[in-house]
Amino acid sequence: MRLESNRSLSSAVCVTVPILCSSFLYGQNAVDYQLTAEWQGGYNADIVLTVDPDGAVLSDWELSWVNSPEVQDSWNCTHYRDGDRTILEDVWYNETIQPGDSVVLGFTGIGSWPPSPEDVRINGVLVDVQINGESDGGDDGGDDGGDDGGHGGGGAEDCCFGDINSDRLVDGQDLSYMLSMWNTSDAMADLNQSNLVDGEDLTLLLSRWGSCDHDHGSHDHGDYMDITMWDQFHDSNNNSHHDQMVGGRTVITTEAMVAYNDLRAFLDLPARTFEEVGQWAFDEALTNNTQAWGNDLKGVGLWYAMQGAKVGWITDEAYDPQILADIQRTARTVCNPTEMKSLVMNMVVEHGIDGYADYLEENGLVDTFINTLKMEPHYGGWMHGRCHGFRSIEGVAINHDVNHLTVLSWDQMDPFMNDTFDWPQWPALDVSDSGVIEYFQSMVVLGDPVGDNM
């Protein structure tokens, strides 16, 4: 998965917005450790590695430091320890960085934020170091103050897309800067990464107008309805409530049914209703109770349609459970929506049914697909309250265990997790890959959960 940002800062930019350039006046390469998620005993962070605009091309690079952060996992790089130094090395797609450009590395750190990196070097040369844009460690990025049971997840709460001058406010100052860079390729103002600052960037900036410390519409479902309109079954886990949607996780809405029927249409299958999918789930013993009552058919139908839309597009040959963590985490936590959509759709091309990515793009269905990926299966309690089926899967698990494929760890790095306690859904790990993908494909075609489907 490629996470790369082409950022350049010219001397003209420094004159216009001095605060953005203060760390580059030393004429050297720079790194900025940026918090994206935090929980008890650990956190996720990005490292924005920027090459001196007036320097040479950086190739075959090695970033290292002494002291914290201690790295547990990493992405967009490889990492290891050598004595008292932590070392991050390039991977094939970011091994060469042009002057003025940046790459974004990511890691899971052990301990608490902020870290205290010392003697930070790239290829043996000292670099300028910032923590969340501040040379002295500054603000830790914070969280949204929501009650998430002592956990955090992902980085969406810290995302302030459109905030060019980093004051957590998209306002006239950001607009003035964008207008001053009009018809240029300035990377700060080029929000959609088209290499031209134009009306599309202006539209994106205006859509984010206001404080970055309030909710930018994650609870505004437009024409779609929240699954809890058919009931709710809380207290079965730690993030089933509305205010516990952290790290870019979103509530389950009827938009998932649209994504589900979009996938069926791609497969030349007719659309189905909530009740039809729900009845299939009851008929196949995928529910707590054997008999539906109240709004069970609708809620269960929407829930299983969501799961089918999340997973059913992956081919048998490409399926790996890690795909679900990677694609959901990307959809939820990459701040720039243009970059996020590009990364997500690249994964659909790589792992999905041939032609499905093109189908989504050509028919304007990408947003609905991605919005469904963001939905949290635990939300509203339906996963445990009604969809906790006991049907045997390969004699080693029940179907509820396998449903946990799309439930991620709090740092959103791992699939098949029980995120109430942040440990794996152990029985599901013993189910074969073919058994898992066939199970989720059965939701799409309404077939046999333990048979051959797509």
Short mmCIF file of C-alpha atoms in Angstrom, two decimals:
data_model
loop_
_atom_site.label_atom_id
_atom_site.label_comp_id
_atom_site.label_asym_id
_atom_site.label_seq_id
_atom_site.Cartn_x
_atom_site.Cartn_y
_atom_site.Cartn_z
CA MET A 1 0.00 0.00 0.00
CA ARG A 2 1.49 3.30 -1.06
CA LEU A 3 1.08 6.38 1.09
CA GLU A 4 3.05 9.18 -0.49
CA SER A 5 2.66 12.94 -0.46
CA ASN A 6 4.38 15.18 -2.96
CA ARG A 7 5.09 18.29 -0.95
CA SER A 8 7.37 21.13 -1.97
CA LEU A 9 8.06 24.45 -0.25
CA SER A 10 9.68 27.24 -2.24
CA SER A 11 11.19 30.42 -0.84
CA ALA A 12 8.13 32.30 -2.11
CA VAL A 13 5.93 30.17 0.12
CA CYS A 14 8.09 31.05 3.12
CA VAL A 15 7.56 34.74 2.46
CA THR A 16 3.80 34.31 2.28
CA VAL A 17 3.32 31.90 5.18
CA PRO A 18 6.41 31.96 7.41
CA ILE A 19 5.10 29.46 9.97
CA LEU A 20 4.95 26.73 7.36
CA CYS A 21 8.62 27.09 6.55
CA SER A 22 10.29 27.65 9.86
CA SER A 23 11.59 24.11 10.08
CA PHE A 24 13.20 24.24 6.63
CA LEU A 25 15.35 27.33 7.13
CA TYR A 26 18.21 25.11 8.17
CA GLY A 27 18.56 23.85 4.62
CA GLN A 28 18.43 20.18 5.58
CA ASN A 29 16.16 17.17 5.35
CA ALA A 30 13.38 17.04 7.92
CA VAL A 31 11.09 14.59 9.68
CA ASP A 32 7.82 15.31 11.44
CA TYR A 33 6.35 12.69 13.81
CA GLN A 34 2.55 13.09 13.65
CA LEU A 35 0.15 11.30 16.00
CA THR A 36 -2.78 9.56 14.27
CA ALA A 37 -4.18 7.38 17.06
CA GLU A 38 -3.55 6.74 20.74
CA TRP A 39 -4.62 4.13 23.28
CA GLN A 40 -3.41 2.85 26.61
CA GLY A 41 0.18 1.70 26.10
CA GLY A 42 0.54 2.54 22.43
CA TYR A 43 -0.27 4.70 19.44
CA ASN A 44 -0.13 5.01 15.66
CA ALA A 45 1.85 7.79 14.03
CA ASP A 46 3.02 9.02 10.65
CA ILE A 47 6.51 10.24 9.88
CA VAL A 48 6.55 12.86 7.13
CA LEU A 49 10.06 12.69 5.68
CA THR A 50 10.81 15.78 3.58
CA VAL A 51 13.89 16.27 1.43
CA ASP A 52 15.64 19.65 1.48
CA PRO A 53 14.22 21.64 -1.48
CA ASP A 54 17.71 22.98 -2.20
CA GLY A 55 19.46 19.69 -1.63
CA ALA A 56 20.17 16.56 -3.62
CA VAL A 57 17.96 13.62 -4.54
CA LEU A 58 17.66 11.19 -1.62
CA SER A 59 18.08 7.54 -2.63
CA ASP A 60 18.37 4.25 -0.74
CA TRP A 61 17.66 6.11 2.48
CA GLU A 62 17.85 4.99 6.07
CA LEU A 63 16.17 6.96 8.87
CA SER A 64 17.35 6.22 12.42
CA TRP A 65 17.17 7.57 15.94
CA VAL A 66 18.01 6.81 19.57
CA ASN A 67 15.42 6.65 22.39
CA SER A 68 11.68 6.60 21.69
CA PRO A 69 9.61 6.02 19.69
CA GLU A 70 9.90 2.25 20.02
CA VAL A 71 8.44 0.72 16.86
CA GLN A 72 6.24 -2.37 17.00
CA ASP A 73 4.93 -2.40 13.41
CA SER A 74 5.54 -0.19 10.39
CA TRP A 75 4.23 0.42 6.89
CA ASN A 76 5.67 2.14 3.80
CA CYS A 77 9.09 1.14 5.15
CA THR A 78 10.89 -1.70 6.92
CA HIS A 79 12.15 -1.39 10.48
CA TYR A 80 14.62 -3.08 12.82
CA ARG A 81 16.81 -2.39 15.82
CA ASP A 82 20.59 -2.10 15.75
CA GLY A 83 21.90 -1.70 19.28
CA ASP A 84 20.25 1.36 20.77
CA ARG A 85 19.11 2.72 17.39
CA THR A 86 15.75 2.23 15.68
CA ILE A 87 16.20 2.08 11.91
CA LEU A 88 13.61 2.56 9.16
CA GLU A 89 14.56 1.80 5.56
CA ASP A 90 12.89 2.55 2.24
CA VAL A 91 10.77 0.14 0.25
CA TRP A 92 10.80 -0.16 -3.51
CA TYR A 93 8.20 2.51 -4.23
CA ASN A 94 9.74 5.28 -2.12
CA GLU A 95 13.45 4.54 -2.34
CA THR A 96 14.07 7.76 -4.31
CA ILE A 97 12.74 11.14 -3.15
CA GLN A 98 13.21 14.31 -5.17
CA PRO A 99 14.29 17.61 -3.55
CA GLY A 100 11.33 19.30 -1.89
CA ASP A 101 9.21 16.15 -1.99
CA SER A 102 7.96 14.12 0.95
CA VAL A 103 6.97 10.56 1.73
CA VAL A 104 4.72 9.45 4.56
CA LEU A 105 5.82 6.50 6.67
CA GLY A 106 3.67 4.92 9.36
CA PHE A 107 4.30 2.98 12.52
CA THR A 108 2.73 1.60 15.68
CA GLY A 109 4.63 2.80 18.72
CA ILE A 110 4.94 1.26 22.17
CA GLY A 111 4.44 3.50 25.17
CA SER A 112 2.93 6.96 25.40
CA TRP A 113 2.89 10.02 23.15
CA PRO A 114 4.84 12.21 22.54
CA PRO A 115 8.07 10.34 21.80
CA SER A 116 11.55 11.72 22.50
CA PRO A 117 13.71 10.88 19.47
CA GLU A 118 17.39 11.78 19.82
CA ASP A 119 20.24 11.91 17.31
CA VAL A 120 17.82 11.57 14.38
CA ARG A 121 19.68 10.96 11.13
CA ILE A 122 19.03 10.14 7.48
CA ASN A 123 21.91 8.25 5.90
CA GLY A 124 24.06 9.29 8.82
CA VAL A 125 23.33 13.03 8.55
CA LEU A 126 21.42 14.89 11.27
CA VAL A 127 17.96 16.13 10.28
CA ASP A 128 15.51 18.74 11.53
CA VAL A 129 12.93 17.08 13.83
CA GLN A 130 9.38 18.09 14.66
CA ILE A 131 6.60 16.49 16.71
CA ASN A 132 3.18 17.30 15.26
CA GLY A 133 4.68 20.28 13.46
CA GLU A 134 6.33 21.70 16.57
CA SER A 135 10.06 21.63 17.16
CA ASP A 136 9.56 21.44 20.94
CA GLY A 137 7.07 18.56 20.93
CA GLY A 138 4.09 20.92 21.15
CA ASP A 139 0.53 19.73 21.00
CA ASP A 140 0.03 15.99 21.05
CA GLY A 141 -2.82 16.11 18.54
CA GLY A 142 -5.36 15.17 21.19
CA ASP A 143 -8.50 13.19 20.68
CA ASP A 144 -12.11 14.13 20.31
CA GLY A 145 -12.89 13.65 23.95
CA GLY A 146 -15.40 10.91 23.22
CA ASP A 147 -15.93 7.99 25.53
CA ASP A 148 -14.31 5.09 23.76
CA GLY A 149 -13.71 2.82 26.68
CA GLY A 150 -10.13 3.97 27.14
CA HIS A 151 -9.09 3.26 23.58
CA GLY A 152 -8.46 5.30 20.50
CA GLY A 153 -8.23 4.18 16.93
CA GLY A 154 -7.05 5.43 13.59
CA GLY A 155 -6.35 9.05 12.84
CA ALA A 156 -9.53 10.56 11.47
CA GLU A 157 -10.14 12.69 14.56
CA ASP A 158 -6.80 14.44 14.04
CA CYS A 159 -7.39 14.98 10.33
CA CYS A 160 -7.85 18.63 9.41
CA PHE A 161 -8.06 18.51 5.64
CA GLY A 162 -7.99 21.98 4.10
CA ASP A 163 -6.22 23.54 7.10
CA ILE A 164 -3.20 24.85 5.19
CA ASN A 165 -1.70 26.92 8.02
CA SER A 166 -2.17 24.21 10.68
CA ASP A 167 -4.30 26.21 13.13
CA ARG A 168 -7.10 23.60 13.14
CA LEU A 169 -9.39 26.06 11.42
CA VAL A 170 -10.28 26.17 7.75
CA ASP A 171 -10.92 29.86 7.22
CA GLY A 172 -10.01 33.00 5.30
CA GLN A 173 -6.29 32.59 5.90
CA ASP A 174 -6.32 29.23 4.17
CA LEU A 175 -8.49 30.65 1.39
CA SER A 176 -6.12 33.61 0.90
CA TYR A 177 -3.16 31.29 0.65
CA MET A 178 -4.93 29.11 -1.90
CA LEU A 179 -5.88 32.12 -4.02
CA SER A 180 -2.28 33.37 -3.90
CA MET A 181 -1.20 30.02 -5.33
CA TRP A 182 -3.95 29.91 -8.00
CA ASN A 183 -2.99 28.16 -11.25
CA THR A 184 0.26 26.91 -9.75
CA SER A 185 1.25 23.40 -8.70
CA ASP A 186 1.84 24.39 -5.06
CA ALA A 187 1.51 21.20 -3.04
CA MET A 188 0.02 22.83 0.04
CA ALA A 189 -2.89 24.39 -1.86
CA ASP A 190 -3.32 21.53 -4.35
CA LEU A 191 -5.76 19.62 -2.15
CA ASN A 192 -6.82 17.15 -4.83
CA GLN A 193 -3.21 16.46 -5.90
CA SER A 194 -3.92 17.29 -9.55
CA ASN A 195 -0.75 19.42 -9.87
CA LEU A 196 -2.91 22.50 -10.45
CA VAL A 197 -4.56 24.74 -7.87
CA ASP A 198 -8.00 25.44 -9.32
CA GLY A 199 -11.72 25.42 -8.66
CA GLU A 200 -11.79 21.80 -7.55
CA ASP A 201 -9.36 22.62 -4.76
CA LEU A 202 -11.46 25.64 -3.80
CA THR A 203 -14.57 23.47 -3.62
CA LEU A 204 -12.78 20.98 -1.37
CA LEU A 205 -11.56 23.75 0.93
CA LEU A 206 -15.00 25.35 1.23
CA SER A 207 -16.55 21.96 2.00
CA ARG A 208 -14.32 21.76 5.09
CA TRP A 209 -14.95 25.35 6.24
CA GLY A 210 -14.88 25.95 9.97
CA SER A 211 -13.24 24.40 12.98
CA CYS A 212 -11.50 21.07 12.62
CA ASP A 213 -12.46 20.27 16.20
CA HIS A 214 -16.09 19.62 15.36
CA ASP A 215 -17.64 16.71 13.53
CA HIS A 216 -17.47 17.23 9.76
CA GLY A 217 -20.71 15.38 9.10
CA SER A 218 -19.84 11.82 10.08
CA HIS A 219 -23.30 11.62 11.66
CA ASP A 220 -25.06 13.29 8.73
CA HIS A 221 -26.38 10.38 6.70
CA GLY A 222 -28.13 12.39 4.00
CA ASP A 223 -30.93 10.26 2.58
CA TYR A 224 -29.78 7.14 4.45
CA MET A 225 -31.10 5.83 7.76
CA ASP A 226 -29.25 4.57 10.83
CA ILE A 227 -29.66 0.83 11.54
CA THR A 228 -30.78 1.67 15.09
CA MET A 229 -34.10 2.96 13.72
CA TRP A 230 -35.04 -0.74 13.85
CA ASP A 231 -33.79 -1.19 17.41
CA GLN A 232 -30.49 -1.32 19.22
CA PHE A 233 -28.76 -3.85 21.43
CA HIS A 234 -26.05 -1.97 23.31
CA ASP A 235 -23.84 -2.97 26.23
CA SER A 236 -22.52 -6.06 24.47
CA ASN A 237 -19.24 -4.40 23.52
CA ASN A 238 -17.28 -1.20 23.92
CA ASN A 239 -18.02 0.58 20.65
CA SER A 240 -21.63 -0.05 19.84
CA HIS A 241 -22.71 3.51 20.66
CA HIS A 242 -22.89 6.56 18.42
CA ASP A 243 -20.25 8.53 20.35
CA GLN A 244 -17.80 5.64 20.27
CA MET A 245 -17.21 5.75 16.53
CA VAL A 246 -13.49 6.53 16.70
CA GLY A 247 -10.67 6.40 14.19
CA GLY A 248 -12.90 7.08 11.21
CA ARG A 249 -15.31 4.28 12.08
CA THR A 250 -18.87 5.23 11.13
CA VAL A 251 -22.32 4.01 12.01
CA ILE A 252 -24.19 1.43 9.94
CA THR A 253 -26.70 3.04 7.58
CA THR A 254 -28.93 1.89 4.75
CA GLU A 255 -26.26 3.10 2.31
CA ALA A 256 -24.68 -0.33 2.85
CA MET A 257 -27.72 -1.87 1.15
CA VAL A 258 -27.02 0.28 -1.90
CA ALA A 259 -23.41 -0.91 -1.98
CA TYR A 260 -24.63 -4.49 -1.61
CA ASN A 261 -27.04 -4.24 -4.54
CA ASP A 262 -24.38 -2.46 -6.59
CA LEU A 263 -22.18 -5.54 -6.17
CA ARG A 264 -25.07 -7.82 -7.08
CA ALA A 265 -25.78 -5.73 -10.19
CA PHE A 266 -22.14 -6.09 -11.24
CA LEU A 267 -22.63 -9.87 -10.95
CA ASP A 268 -25.83 -9.67 -13.03
CA LEU A 269 -27.97 -10.51 -10.02
CA PRO A 270 -31.24 -8.71 -9.20
CA ALA A 271 -31.51 -6.33 -6.27
CA ARG A 272 -32.72 -7.70 -2.94
CA THR A 273 -34.57 -6.05 -0.06
CA PHE A 274 -33.59 -5.87 3.61
CA GLU A 275 -36.23 -8.48 4.40
CA GLU A 276 -35.02 -10.91 1.72
CA VAL A 277 -31.44 -10.82 2.96
CA GLY A 278 -32.66 -11.07 6.55
CA GLN A 279 -34.83 -14.07 5.77
CA TRP A 280 -31.86 -15.78 4.12
CA ALA A 281 -29.81 -15.24 7.30
CA PHE A 282 -32.55 -16.76 9.45
CA ASP A 283 -33.02 -19.68 7.05
CA GLU A 284 -29.28 -20.39 7.18
CA ALA A 285 -29.11 -20.27 11.02
CA LEU A 286 -26.86 -17.20 11.06
CA THR A 287 -28.83 -15.47 13.82
CA ASN A 288 -29.23 -15.71 17.60
CA ASN A 289 -32.89 -16.61 17.45
CA THR A 290 -34.57 -19.03 15.07
CA GLN A 291 -37.68 -16.90 14.58
CA ALA A 292 -37.69 -13.25 13.50
CA TRP A 293 -39.88 -10.76 15.28
CA GLY A 294 -40.33 -7.02 15.20
CA ASN A 295 -37.86 -5.46 12.79
CA ASP A 296 -35.41 -8.35 12.90
CA LEU A 297 -35.57 -9.10 9.19
CA LYS A 298 -34.72 -5.52 8.25
CA GLY A 299 -31.89 -5.04 10.73
CA VAL A 300 -30.36 -8.46 10.16
CA GLY A 301 -30.73 -8.00 6.40
CA LEU A 302 -28.93 -4.66 6.44
CA TRP A 303 -26.19 -5.99 8.69
CA TYR A 304 -25.39 -9.01 6.50
CA ALA A 305 -25.69 -6.91 3.34
CA MET A 306 -23.05 -4.60 4.79
CA GLN A 307 -20.73 -7.54 5.48
CA GLY A 308 -21.23 -8.93 2.00
CA ALA A 309 -20.50 -5.56 0.40
CA LYS A 310 -17.34 -5.17 2.51
CA VAL A 311 -15.84 -8.54 1.53
CA GLY A 312 -17.67 -10.21 -1.34
CA TRP A 313 -15.76 -8.36 -4.10
CA ILE A 314 -12.45 -10.08 -3.22
CA THR A 315 -11.48 -13.03 -5.42
CA ASP A 316 -10.85 -16.50 -4.04
CA GLU A 317 -7.25 -16.38 -5.22
CA ALA A 318 -6.48 -12.97 -3.76
CA TYR A 319 -8.27 -13.31 -0.43
CA ASP A 320 -6.20 -12.74 2.66
CA PRO A 321 -7.72 -11.50 5.92
CA GLN A 322 -5.19 -8.66 6.11
CA ILE A 323 -6.81 -7.08 3.06
CA LEU A 324 -9.82 -6.21 5.20
CA ALA A 325 -7.74 -4.44 7.82
CA ASP A 326 -5.70 -2.57 5.22
CA ILE A 327 -8.61 -1.37 3.11
CA GLN A 328 -10.86 -0.40 6.04
CA ARG A 329 -8.02 1.40 7.83
CA THR A 330 -7.15 3.28 4.65
CA ALA A 331 -10.76 4.31 4.02
CA ARG A 332 -11.14 5.47 7.60
CA THR A 333 -7.87 7.21 8.38
CA VAL A 334 -6.17 8.70 5.29
CA CYS A 335 -6.94 12.39 5.64
CA ASN A 336 -6.80 13.57 2.04
CA PRO A 337 -9.96 12.20 0.36
CA THR A 338 -8.37 12.17 -3.08
CA GLU A 339 -5.40 10.18 -1.84
CA MET A 340 -7.65 7.91 0.19
CA LYS A 341 -9.89 7.04 -2.77
CA SER A 342 -6.88 6.36 -4.97
CA LEU A 343 -5.35 4.01 -2.40
CA VAL A 344 -8.63 2.18 -1.78
CA MET A 345 -9.40 1.71 -5.46
CA ASN A 346 -5.86 0.48 -6.13
CA MET A 347 -6.53 -2.26 -3.59
CA VAL A 348 -9.81 -3.11 -5.30
CA VAL A 349 -7.96 -3.44 -8.59
CA GLU A 350 -5.29 -5.61 -6.98
CA HIS A 351 -7.51 -7.93 -4.97
CA GLY A 352 -10.98 -7.63 -6.48
CA ILE A 353 -13.00 -9.31 -9.19
CA ASP A 354 -11.73 -8.25 -12.60
CA GLY A 355 -13.57 -5.15 -13.75
CA TYR A 356 -15.22 -4.32 -10.41
CA ALA A 357 -13.09 -1.22 -9.77
CA ASP A 358 -13.88 0.10 -13.25
CA TYR A 359 -17.56 -0.64 -12.70
CA LEU A 360 -17.61 1.39 -9.48
CA GLU A 361 -15.79 4.33 -11.02
CA GLU A 362 -17.72 4.40 -14.29
CA ASN A 363 -21.07 4.34 -12.48
CA GLY A 364 -20.26 6.83 -9.74
CA LEU A 365 -20.44 4.19 -7.01
CA VAL A 366 -17.03 4.68 -5.36
CA ASP A 367 -18.25 6.87 -2.50
CA THR A 368 -21.00 4.43 -1.54
CA PHE A 369 -18.55 1.51 -1.59
CA ILE A 370 -16.02 3.39 0.55
CA ASN A 371 -18.68 4.65 2.95
CA THR A 372 -19.66 1.03 3.56
CA LEU A 373 -16.05 0.05 4.25
CA LYS A 374 -15.96 2.66 7.01
CA MET A 375 -18.97 1.24 8.87
CA GLU A 376 -18.30 -0.41 12.24
CA PRO A 377 -19.89 -3.90 12.48
CA HIS A 378 -20.33 -3.58 16.26
CA TYR A 379 -22.40 -0.40 15.98
CA GLY A 380 -25.90 -0.59 17.39
CA GLY A 381 -25.30 -4.01 18.94
CA TRP A 382 -26.82 -5.94 16.02
CA MET A 383 -23.68 -8.05 15.64
CA HIS A 384 -24.22 -9.60 19.06
CA GLY A 385 -27.88 -8.85 19.65
CA ARG A 386 -29.28 -10.53 16.54
CA CYS A 387 -26.50 -11.67 14.17
CA HIS A 388 -24.60 -13.85 16.65
CA GLY A 389 -25.31 -17.11 14.89
CA PHE A 390 -24.09 -20.50 16.05
CA ARG A 391 -23.82 -22.31 12.71
CA SER A 392 -20.70 -24.45 12.55
CA ILE A 393 -18.00 -23.38 10.11
CA GLU A 394 -15.61 -26.26 9.28
CA GLY A 395 -16.21 -27.71 12.74
CA VAL A 396 -13.74 -25.27 14.35
CA ALA A 397 -15.76 -22.07 14.68
CA ILE A 398 -19.27 -20.67 14.52
CA ASN A 399 -20.38 -18.14 11.97
CA HIS A 400 -20.32 -15.33 14.55
CA ASP A 401 -16.57 -15.89 14.92
CA VAL A 402 -16.07 -15.53 11.18
CA ASN A 403 -18.19 -12.36 11.17
CA HIS A 404 -15.35 -10.79 13.17
CA LEU A 405 -13.18 -10.69 10.03
CA THR A 406 -14.20 -7.05 9.52
CA VAL A 407 -13.85 -6.09 13.20
CA LEU A 408 -10.42 -4.55 13.59
CA SER A 409 -8.06 -4.06 16.49
CA TRP A 410 -8.18 -0.63 18.09
CA ASP A 411 -5.18 0.49 16.06
CA GLN A 412 -6.97 -0.90 12.97
CA MET A 413 -3.95 -2.96 11.97
CA ASP A 414 -5.39 -6.45 12.48
CA PRO A 415 -8.55 -8.25 11.25
CA PHE A 416 -10.52 -10.98 13.06
CA MET A 417 -10.41 -9.05 16.30
CA ASN A 418 -12.77 -8.79 19.24
CA ASP A 419 -12.19 -5.09 19.76
CA THR A 420 -13.94 -5.02 23.13
CA PHE A 421 -10.82 -6.62 24.57
CA ASP A 422 -8.44 -6.18 21.61
CA TRP A 423 -7.55 -9.81 21.24
CA PRO A 424 -8.20 -12.13 18.26
CA GLN A 425 -11.47 -13.98 17.72
CA TRP A 426 -9.50 -17.17 18.22
CA PRO A 427 -11.77 -19.84 16.64
CA ALA A 428 -12.03 -17.89 13.39
CA LEU A 429 -8.27 -18.13 12.92
CA ASP A 430 -8.63 -21.89 12.44
CA VAL A 431 -11.05 -21.54 9.52
CA SER A 432 -9.45 -21.97 6.09
CA ASP A 433 -9.13 -18.95 3.80
CA SER A 434 -11.39 -20.65 1.27
CA GLY A 435 -13.99 -21.25 3.98
CA VAL A 436 -13.95 -17.61 5.01
CA ILE A 437 -14.27 -16.10 1.54
CA GLU A 438 -17.00 -18.56 0.53
CA TYR A 439 -18.89 -17.64 3.72
CA PHE A 440 -18.85 -13.93 2.85
CA GLN A 441 -19.61 -14.60 -0.80
CA SER A 442 -22.70 -16.50 0.30
CA MET A 443 -24.03 -13.22 1.71
CA VAL A 444 -23.77 -11.67 -1.75
CA VAL A 445 -25.45 -14.45 -3.73
CA LEU A 446 -27.65 -15.68 -0.82
CA GLY A 447 -26.12 -19.11 -1.12
CA ASP A 448 -24.90 -21.85 1.18
CA PRO A 449 -22.61 -20.31 3.87
CA VAL A 450 -20.45 -23.45 3.85
CA GLY A 451 -20.74 -24.25 0.14
CA ASP A 452 -19.28 -23.03 -3.13
CA ASN A 453 -20.65 -19.64 -4.10
CA MET A 454 -18.85 -17.21 -6.39
#
